[in-house]
């Protein structure tokens, strides 16, 4: 038998016997790699480890501790889930089961209208472990669409996917099931179970095992709210017992930090059903935090050379025809309102109105860059199933700015924006960032390819000049221009997309914006969109979860609470309160109607930075007992000393924030 030569990603080569697989290649490199391998890339295409290699191929091994490797683990575990369900629920129909971030799901249609219970999840997980224990092979086969429809004739959802791809109507929804090259691939675990899938999968079910089923929810087939309601089982899968345990711990911690739960417990805001979905009302305590955030944003923009503007909440539809929103973004807008002088829409974005401000008079190059800023309310229609507290909401406020500049100013403006955005995010306690550069979606964009290339290059140049590592997300930009998305990492390691910097050569063209240059000729400005916090609402949700409701003292809605030991000390407690309030601190008193211990516990539940207890000795010596959040109790602290201590803390935080 002759040998074949395989190239490795590092440029080295290996000789293997003809007919060898990627798993054989991994074994030839080392037993540790063989054990960690879950799939391979062959000439850039992900492939099963068991597929024979050909001479001259470049092969990389995908291991279970990488993002691609975890994707394979999760997708394979989803198949085992479907196999277990069909064993336990004869007649069950299964639709799709993709890997998702941190896990997987599978959608089922159970016979006779059955639904899954929590007890069912326990039984299904136990059955999955039996399948893993059996070490069943994932055997791939390929067939024509006609043969595939026959094979899956008892699975109507699979047949529908095949027929959609066959008729060229397939979409991203079908991509994980059918490749669209005219052939269908399937993976068989036993004579009884086969599933349609592009792959790849792990070689055998025995490579799996570190998984946990999490919950059941309803899911409309193809996301059609008028369509069939399926039963969706969610799960998570990882490469090791430790990785699974760490993830489950993060989920427990995230549940404790859920901003919807904490916002209710801390009386910050609520989502009354009378308002409708995706709309919040801010209570006094939440409004204090919001005001502090917005005031800080205004002050930074004022010092940063921005000019403040205000625009209305709705506009004539002709404005959104000009901007392109009705052509490209209508699904995200609220339905039109027919009025006596035209058709009106709630605005989904502020940028068209800012363009009108620029266009309101002749502009000179001497005015550029012109930086407009607005805390502007916008309204976007989000499907009910996607709403999630403040993180996905229908009415929200963007700290929105639009910069109009010349092409020569573009790189400097983007660089300046990066500095500005990062400094503000750091002021709110975020120090870890990731950057993504989103490029043109070839199926959904306006403007010439040349303009897109110029804008994309300018954003990439700014990131490079800052020495920032970034990932390019091909096809992820909005229809009007490429963008930089800035994600922050919170206290428990989760990533949140907040800030955006977007170059736009399109809206100035659509609105016919011009300025007079130094040559006395008319020129088209370049427009930069920039949302710093993303939206005030979403940023508040992220902040609540980042701090677990323990806002830093400068942002806390209530900074100090004074507790008299007994009614005899209430007058002194009020004196302490007045002294603190006169120093600019947010403070209240809770009288001695309940036992002191009960009042201390209740105050700690409110996550107040400082609880002061005052009794006989404090009354005599003008002192306070200090019970700081997360710190050691101090007795007999002079009132003047405490006032100086806290005001200095707040001032230092504020100065640091402004210095950023």
XYZ file of C-alpha atoms in Angstrom:
660
model
C 0.000 0.000 0.000
C 1.376 3.379 -0.977
C 1.591 6.382 1.356
C -0.056 9.785 1.147
C 1.481 13.101 2.197
C -0.550 15.439 4.413
C 0.258 19.101 5.108
C -0.333 20.467 8.606
C -1.333 24.069 9.477
C 2.217 24.854 10.648
C 3.571 23.983 7.195
C 5.064 20.631 8.167
C 4.184 17.379 6.404
C 3.389 13.839 7.474
C 3.251 10.601 5.561
C 0.431 8.188 6.315
C -0.737 4.916 4.739
C -3.275 5.329 1.969
C -6.810 5.247 3.371
C -5.822 6.933 6.648
C -8.273 9.272 8.351
C -7.868 12.497 10.290
C -8.211 10.430 13.457
C -5.225 8.356 12.322
C -3.340 11.612 11.709
C -4.142 12.838 15.228
C -2.987 9.504 16.688
C 0.289 9.737 14.759
C 0.954 13.149 16.340
C 0.151 12.107 19.892
C -2.290 10.270 22.108
C -3.384 13.490 23.825
C -4.380 15.030 20.492
C -6.189 11.848 19.473
C -8.199 11.943 22.703
C -9.086 15.640 22.315
C -9.916 15.471 18.583
C -13.581 15.779 17.608
C -13.408 16.759 13.918
C -10.981 18.053 11.303
C -10.580 20.665 8.612
C -9.520 19.300 5.245
C -8.502 21.999 2.770
C -10.554 24.486 4.769
C -13.725 22.377 5.059
C -14.859 20.852 8.348
C -14.960 17.078 8.067
C -15.572 13.994 10.196
C -12.491 12.459 11.774
C -13.377 9.139 10.154
C -13.368 10.429 6.543
C -10.447 9.078 4.456
C -7.789 11.637 3.561
C -6.382 12.214 0.091
C -2.823 12.855 -0.945
C -1.726 16.502 -0.774
C -4.530 17.693 1.515
C -3.941 20.279 4.219
C -5.463 18.959 7.444
C -6.070 20.601 10.797
C -7.388 18.817 13.873
C -10.322 20.409 15.720
C -10.084 19.744 19.447
C -12.862 19.696 22.007
C -11.616 22.730 23.944
C -11.987 25.179 21.026
C -15.076 27.062 19.901
C -15.307 24.948 16.753
C -14.777 21.795 18.779
C -17.469 22.675 21.296
C -19.819 23.365 18.398
C -19.271 19.794 17.179
C -19.780 18.400 20.694
C -23.020 20.304 21.116
C -24.387 19.433 17.703
C -23.612 15.762 18.276
C -25.241 15.900 21.713
C -28.356 17.406 20.113
C -28.566 14.342 17.854
C -28.339 12.070 20.894
C -31.161 14.111 22.448
C -33.364 13.482 19.403
C -32.528 9.774 19.518
C -33.470 9.578 23.200
C -36.762 11.419 22.687
C -37.826 9.157 19.809
C -37.088 6.135 22.011
C -39.138 7.411 24.926
C -41.921 9.058 22.900
C -42.790 6.787 19.961
C -44.243 8.790 17.100
C -42.407 11.993 18.044
C -41.441 14.183 15.101
C -38.164 16.102 15.251
C -37.374 19.258 13.297
C -34.018 21.017 13.858
C -31.353 20.694 16.524
C -28.533 23.205 16.119
C -25.613 24.043 18.346
C -25.937 27.520 19.833
C -23.738 29.639 22.086
C -22.942 27.570 25.197
C -25.285 24.757 24.228
C -27.853 23.293 21.868
C -31.568 22.736 21.436
C -33.899 20.443 19.536
C -37.525 21.096 18.551
C -40.095 18.291 18.745
C -43.718 17.710 17.803
C -45.076 15.143 20.253
C -48.023 12.894 19.409
C -51.504 13.643 20.760
C -50.530 17.135 21.888
C -48.202 15.890 24.623
C -45.766 18.288 26.294
C -42.525 17.652 28.128
C -42.442 17.899 31.928
C -39.484 18.381 34.267
C -39.675 14.663 35.088
C -39.445 13.929 31.359
C -36.180 15.863 31.165
C -34.708 13.633 33.879
C -35.785 10.508 31.986
C -34.536 11.851 28.638
C -31.147 12.750 30.092
C -30.843 9.276 31.605
C -31.654 7.737 28.200
C -29.045 9.958 26.560
C -26.429 8.651 28.979
C -27.329 5.091 28.006
C -26.754 6.042 24.353
C -23.395 7.596 25.251
C -22.459 4.506 27.247
C -23.229 2.319 24.207
C -20.497 4.163 22.254
C -22.550 4.130 19.048
C -20.766 5.292 15.879
C -21.963 8.312 13.891
C -22.053 6.856 10.374
C -22.353 9.389 7.565
C -24.102 8.712 4.256
C -24.992 10.898 1.287
C -27.981 10.558 -1.004
C -30.131 12.369 -3.534
C -32.971 14.590 -2.416
C -35.488 12.044 -3.686
C -33.880 9.269 -1.626
C -33.695 11.568 1.397
C -37.413 12.348 1.201
C -38.121 8.637 1.142
C -35.778 7.961 4.071
C -37.402 10.708 6.166
C -40.951 10.168 4.913
C -42.193 9.765 8.489
C -40.540 13.057 9.542
C -42.547 15.883 7.920
C -40.299 18.698 9.149
C -37.234 17.113 7.567
C -39.149 16.594 4.311
C -40.211 20.251 4.320
C -36.599 21.354 4.702
C -35.524 19.148 1.789
C -38.334 20.466 -0.411
C -37.471 24.080 0.407
C -33.843 23.549 -0.545
C -34.934 21.604 -3.631
C -37.065 24.540 -4.770
C -34.263 27.066 -3.986
C -36.360 28.519 -1.143
C -33.982 27.366 1.585
C -32.649 29.922 4.021
C -30.303 30.184 7.003
C -32.855 28.190 8.985
C -32.129 25.157 6.767
C -28.351 25.622 6.504
C -27.446 23.260 9.341
C -29.586 20.508 7.891
C -28.896 20.619 4.147
C -25.823 21.938 2.355
C -27.666 22.911 -0.823
C -25.244 21.144 -3.212
C -27.922 18.781 -4.506
C -27.025 15.996 -2.102
C -28.339 15.258 1.386
C -26.123 13.937 4.157
C -27.408 11.929 7.110
C -25.884 10.351 10.195
C -27.044 6.992 11.510
C -26.388 5.856 15.076
C -28.401 2.606 15.007
C -30.738 0.769 12.671
C -33.594 2.612 14.398
C -32.288 6.169 14.362
C -30.968 8.377 11.581
C -30.879 12.174 11.405
C -30.322 14.583 8.548
C -27.366 16.907 9.028
C -24.483 18.592 7.233
C -22.083 17.547 10.011
C -19.424 16.990 11.115
C -19.986 14.853 14.219
C -17.787 13.143 16.754
C -16.792 9.590 15.752
C -18.912 7.885 18.414
C -21.404 8.795 21.123
C -18.791 7.722 23.668
C -16.931 10.983 22.956
C -19.838 12.840 24.590
C -21.116 12.830 28.152
C -20.443 16.195 29.798
C -23.905 17.637 29.213
C -26.981 18.796 31.051
C -30.564 19.291 29.870
C -31.784 22.631 31.156
C -35.337 23.570 30.270
C -38.309 23.222 27.948
C -40.064 26.024 26.094
C -42.498 26.458 23.248
C -41.132 27.386 19.833
C -43.095 28.205 16.694
C -41.970 26.259 13.641
C -39.775 28.541 11.526
C -40.462 31.391 13.963
C -43.920 31.872 12.458
C -46.154 33.070 15.282
C -49.200 31.710 13.430
C -47.530 28.355 12.809
C -47.269 25.075 14.684
C -46.074 25.250 18.287
C -43.256 22.785 18.909
C -41.602 21.675 22.153
C -38.005 22.896 22.454
C -35.536 21.246 24.805
C -32.427 23.271 25.660
C -29.198 21.779 26.908
C -25.518 22.543 27.332
C -22.478 20.402 26.567
C -18.763 20.842 27.260
C -15.444 19.108 26.826
C -14.938 18.136 30.466
C -16.704 17.696 33.770
C -14.922 20.771 35.109
C -15.899 22.957 32.134
C -19.532 21.881 32.529
C -19.479 22.593 36.273
C -17.956 26.035 35.706
C -20.612 26.873 33.132
C -23.453 25.745 35.403
C -21.941 27.868 38.185
C -21.901 30.876 35.844
C -25.547 30.239 35.035
C -26.409 30.122 38.740
C -24.533 33.368 39.278
C -26.234 34.924 36.244
C -29.646 33.940 37.638
C -28.811 35.703 40.896
C -27.796 38.783 38.883
C -30.798 38.771 36.528
C -31.596 42.457 36.122
C -35.339 41.792 35.943
C -35.276 40.113 39.363
C -32.963 42.715 40.931
C -34.822 45.668 39.396
C -37.959 44.434 41.126
C -36.259 43.655 44.442
C -34.460 47.011 44.502
C -37.532 48.953 43.313
C -35.698 50.372 40.293
C -38.221 49.821 37.492
C -40.969 47.495 36.296
C -42.723 46.188 33.200
C -46.466 46.584 33.884
C -48.608 44.310 31.731
C -50.937 47.264 31.157
C -48.178 48.953 29.131
C -47.679 46.030 26.803
C -44.569 43.992 26.089
C -41.112 45.508 25.877
C -41.918 48.768 27.685
C -40.639 49.812 31.117
C -41.505 52.422 33.707
C -38.694 53.772 35.856
C -39.341 54.093 39.587
C -37.744 56.901 41.612
C -34.683 54.858 42.622
C -34.065 53.631 39.096
C -34.639 57.124 37.760
C -31.877 58.444 40.045
C -29.371 55.991 38.579
C -30.566 56.773 35.063
C -30.254 60.522 35.651
C -26.711 60.102 36.952
C -25.768 58.051 33.891
C -27.348 60.540 31.500
C -25.878 63.558 33.304
C -22.424 61.999 33.075
C -22.953 61.300 29.374
C -24.085 64.889 28.747
C -21.103 66.324 30.608
C -18.631 64.169 28.687
C -20.195 65.112 25.355
C -20.258 68.778 26.258
C -16.539 68.673 27.047
C -15.901 66.526 23.969
C -16.959 69.120 21.407
C -20.478 67.846 20.695
C -23.503 70.028 20.006
C -26.799 69.005 21.598
C -29.944 68.546 19.516
C -33.513 67.282 20.068
C -35.768 65.590 17.535
C -39.406 64.413 17.596
C -40.554 60.858 18.267
C -42.325 60.383 14.942
C -41.980 61.567 11.381
C -43.631 61.519 7.999
C -43.005 58.312 6.087
C -41.315 60.252 3.287
C -38.364 60.841 5.619
C -37.853 57.104 6.062
C -38.266 56.548 2.334
C -35.404 58.982 1.764
C -33.254 57.334 4.435
C -33.953 53.838 3.120
C -35.451 52.564 6.363
C -38.799 51.714 4.792
C -37.036 49.733 2.105
C -34.552 47.922 4.326
C -35.817 48.128 7.913
C -39.621 48.142 7.705
C -39.914 44.847 9.609
C -38.288 46.523 12.608
C -40.604 49.558 12.554
C -44.027 50.061 14.086
C -47.005 50.133 11.713
C -47.808 53.456 10.043
C -50.288 55.989 11.397
C -52.517 57.599 8.797
C -52.989 61.270 9.609
C -54.628 64.201 7.858
C -51.384 65.342 6.239
C -49.687 62.031 5.468
C -48.449 58.709 6.777
C -46.362 58.839 9.939
C -44.075 56.369 11.683
C -42.528 56.200 15.140
C -38.831 56.717 14.516
C -36.617 53.610 14.757
C -33.424 55.690 14.581
C -32.353 59.294 15.072
C -29.997 59.592 12.113
C -32.475 60.793 9.433
C -33.494 63.744 11.591
C -29.894 64.645 12.319
C -29.324 64.736 8.572
C -32.153 67.283 8.329
C -30.391 69.440 10.923
C -27.184 69.353 8.891
C -29.146 70.203 5.752
C -31.053 73.092 7.345
C -28.541 75.622 6.010
C -25.405 75.868 3.922
C -22.396 74.348 5.654
C -18.726 75.277 5.363
C -15.695 73.061 5.717
C -14.761 75.286 8.667
C -17.697 73.762 10.622
C -16.448 70.235 10.178
C -16.261 67.946 11.953
C -19.802 68.707 13.136
C -20.682 66.439 16.057
C -24.388 66.238 16.914
C -25.532 64.496 20.110
C -28.956 63.504 21.371
C -30.427 61.299 24.064
C -33.122 60.320 21.600
C -36.076 58.013 22.140
C -36.600 55.421 19.412
C -39.148 52.654 18.889
C -38.488 49.313 17.253
C -40.855 46.429 16.836
C -39.366 43.316 18.413
C -41.202 40.004 18.316
C -42.747 39.096 21.660
C -40.614 35.967 21.965
C -37.378 37.972 21.678
C -38.151 40.533 24.408
C -35.915 40.268 27.465
C -36.286 42.914 30.147
C -34.143 45.967 29.434
C -31.786 43.997 27.190
C -34.306 43.609 24.343
C -36.991 46.264 24.506
C -39.344 48.109 22.152
C -39.020 51.693 23.350
C -35.615 52.959 24.422
C -33.244 55.933 24.532
C -30.019 55.996 22.550
C -27.094 58.202 23.490
C -26.816 58.881 19.814
C -24.283 61.011 18.034
C -23.642 61.627 14.353
C -20.413 63.167 13.165
C -20.189 64.843 9.763
C -16.647 65.196 8.510
C -14.440 65.334 5.444
C -12.715 62.259 4.087
C -9.388 63.638 5.317
C -10.810 63.881 8.842
C -12.343 60.395 8.851
C -9.442 58.362 10.282
C -8.758 60.887 13.061
C -12.439 61.059 13.988
C -12.738 57.294 14.215
C -9.579 57.123 16.322
C -10.919 59.870 18.585
C -14.249 58.055 18.880
C -12.507 54.865 19.967
C -10.695 56.761 22.731
C -13.923 58.482 23.780
C -15.987 55.268 23.872
C -13.412 53.274 25.828
C -12.908 56.042 28.377
C -16.638 56.272 29.116
C -17.038 52.498 29.430
C -14.069 52.394 31.815
C -15.690 55.118 33.915
C -18.638 52.782 34.528
C -16.372 49.955 35.649
C -15.673 47.972 32.476
C -12.050 47.143 31.684
C -12.135 44.194 29.258
C -13.202 44.751 25.664
C -13.463 42.862 22.406
C -13.799 44.481 18.993
C -15.662 43.277 15.921
C -15.519 44.786 12.448
C -18.743 44.083 10.543
C -18.573 44.148 6.769
C -21.074 44.388 3.919
C -23.957 41.946 3.628
C -23.874 41.237 -0.132
C -27.648 40.678 -0.163
C -28.658 43.771 1.796
C -26.782 47.004 1.194
C -27.041 50.343 -0.534
C -24.259 52.244 -2.294
C -21.322 51.263 -4.433
C -18.766 48.577 -3.615
C -16.032 51.233 -3.801
C -17.664 53.334 -1.080
C -18.055 50.291 1.165
C -14.422 49.374 0.672
C -13.286 52.897 1.627
C -15.426 52.946 4.759
C -14.356 49.460 5.844
C -10.704 50.300 5.319
C -11.013 53.478 7.432
C -12.495 51.536 10.372
C -9.866 48.802 10.118
C -7.100 51.425 9.985
C -8.330 53.037 13.211
C -8.360 49.691 15.024
C -4.892 48.870 13.708
C -3.484 52.256 14.738
C -4.762 51.645 18.278
C -3.098 48.234 18.300
C -6.463 46.584 19.011
C -7.122 42.991 18.059
C -10.455 42.470 16.350
C -12.548 39.861 14.602
C -14.028 40.502 11.180
C -17.704 39.554 10.930
C -18.353 39.134 7.255
C -21.776 40.318 6.101
C -22.903 41.509 9.544
C -23.134 45.273 8.865
C -26.336 47.289 8.589
C -27.484 48.098 5.065
C -25.921 51.568 5.050
C -22.341 51.029 6.188
C -19.655 48.925 7.932
C -19.220 49.221 11.679
C -17.096 48.529 14.742
C -18.946 46.846 17.604
C -17.381 47.044 21.053
C -18.263 44.327 23.560
C -17.531 44.526 27.277
C -16.881 41.623 29.624
C -18.773 41.747 32.903
C -17.866 40.613 36.410
C -18.718 36.957 35.703
C -17.078 36.808 32.291
C -20.061 37.350 30.002
C -19.705 39.451 26.875
C -22.165 42.264 26.126
C -22.338 44.218 22.882
C -22.769 47.887 23.799
C -21.030 50.513 21.677
C -21.071 50.949 17.929
C -19.074 53.143 15.534
C -20.433 53.037 11.997
C -19.131 54.712 8.879
C -21.802 55.855 6.437
C -21.296 57.194 2.934
C -24.925 56.445 2.065
C -27.153 58.800 4.074
C -25.236 61.930 3.017
C -25.875 60.809 -0.558
C -29.551 60.014 -0.007
C -30.162 63.340 1.761
C -27.980 65.256 -0.713
C -25.853 66.698 2.104
C -23.138 69.122 1.052
C -20.591 71.511 2.443
C -18.542 74.201 0.729
C -14.861 73.331 0.752
C -11.790 75.541 0.847
C -11.867 75.415 -2.969
C -15.361 76.986 -2.931
C -16.721 73.783 -4.468
C -19.515 71.663 -3.012
C -18.499 68.364 -1.436
C -20.266 65.430 0.178
C -19.522 64.922 3.894
C -18.892 61.536 5.446
C -21.182 60.538 8.306
C -20.263 58.525 11.388
C -22.931 56.952 13.582
C -21.983 56.353 17.196
C -24.040 54.895 20.035
C -21.812 54.847 23.094
C -23.913 53.097 25.737
C -25.932 51.400 23.006
C -29.136 52.401 24.720
C -29.665 53.759 28.215
C -32.053 50.903 28.971
C -29.780 48.103 27.807
C -26.785 49.697 29.512
C -28.751 49.883 32.760
C -29.620 46.189 32.474
C -25.978 45.289 31.916
C -24.879 47.523 34.803
C -27.351 45.910 37.212
C -26.049 42.451 36.300
C -22.386 43.509 36.267
C -22.612 44.914 39.792
C -25.304 42.438 40.959
C -27.233 45.535 42.067
C -24.323 46.758 44.227
C -23.854 50.053 42.408
C -20.690 51.986 43.268
C -21.388 54.717 45.786
C -21.444 57.523 43.200
C -24.189 55.712 41.245
C -26.176 54.206 44.127
C -29.752 55.553 44.321
C -29.430 55.688 48.113
C -25.904 56.100 49.422
C -26.451 56.110 53.185
C -29.191 54.919 55.528
C -29.301 56.013 59.180
C -30.821 53.623 61.760
C -31.515 54.850 65.293
C -31.172 52.085 67.897
C -34.337 53.265 69.672
C -36.922 56.018 69.409
C -34.827 58.130 71.790
C -32.168 58.334 69.079
C -34.428 59.289 66.171
C -33.906 63.027 66.561
C -30.124 62.577 66.405
C -30.561 60.242 63.397
C -32.411 63.030 61.601
C -29.588 65.435 62.473
C -27.104 63.004 60.926
C -29.314 62.694 57.851
C -29.530 66.461 57.425
C -25.753 66.814 57.769
C -25.151 64.174 55.096
C -27.802 65.611 52.795
C -26.297 69.084 53.085
C -23.013 67.553 51.866
C -24.806 66.378 48.708
C -25.302 62.739 49.684
C -28.465 60.702 49.097
C -29.588 59.563 52.539
C -32.676 58.504 54.488
C -33.668 57.484 58.031
C -35.661 54.396 59.026
C -37.168 54.875 62.468
C -37.090 52.410 65.333
C -40.499 50.857 64.710
C -38.898 47.415 64.136
C -36.022 45.675 65.855
C -32.581 46.980 64.870
C -31.422 43.629 63.501
C -34.449 43.386 61.248
C -33.864 46.902 59.917
C -30.163 46.188 59.260
C -31.031 43.007 57.350
C -33.662 44.826 55.284
C -31.220 47.644 54.507
C -28.557 45.174 53.391
C -31.092 43.583 51.047
C -31.423 47.023 49.422
C -27.642 46.950 48.756
C -27.075 50.416 50.272
C -23.342 51.279 50.386
C -23.384 52.573 53.981
C -25.653 51.798 56.927
C -25.148 54.013 59.963
C -26.346 52.918 63.415
C -26.640 55.592 66.107
C -27.232 55.056 69.837
C -26.514 56.606 73.234
C -22.728 56.824 72.831
C -23.055 58.368 69.353
C -25.575 60.918 70.590
C -23.164 61.954 73.353
C -20.022 62.058 71.165
C -21.472 63.118 67.761
C -20.321 59.857 66.201
C -21.856 57.087 64.093
C -21.473 53.340 63.828
C -20.542 52.495 60.213
C -21.706 49.243 58.638
C -20.295 49.414 55.089
C -21.480 47.113 52.316
C -19.027 44.232 52.153
C -16.770 45.682 54.866
C -16.082 45.547 58.601
C -18.271 47.386 61.103
C -16.665 50.462 62.736
C -17.836 51.961 66.004
C -17.539 55.557 67.176
C -16.596 57.164 63.848
C -16.821 60.939 64.063
C -19.712 62.318 62.027
C -17.510 64.925 60.352
C -14.930 62.247 59.540
C -17.585 60.007 57.959
C -19.000 62.866 55.892
C -15.518 63.687 54.588
C -14.779 60.034 53.901
C -17.876 59.437 51.754
C -17.859 62.775 49.950
C -14.180 62.222 49.109
C -15.028 58.737 47.793
C -17.818 60.089 45.587
C -15.699 63.019 44.399
C -12.775 60.751 43.561
C -15.045 58.427 41.567
C -16.581 61.340 39.705
C -13.202 62.908 38.986
C -11.844 59.596 37.714
C -14.897 59.223 35.500
C -14.439 62.686 34.030
C -10.674 62.228 33.736
C -11.221 59.131 31.585
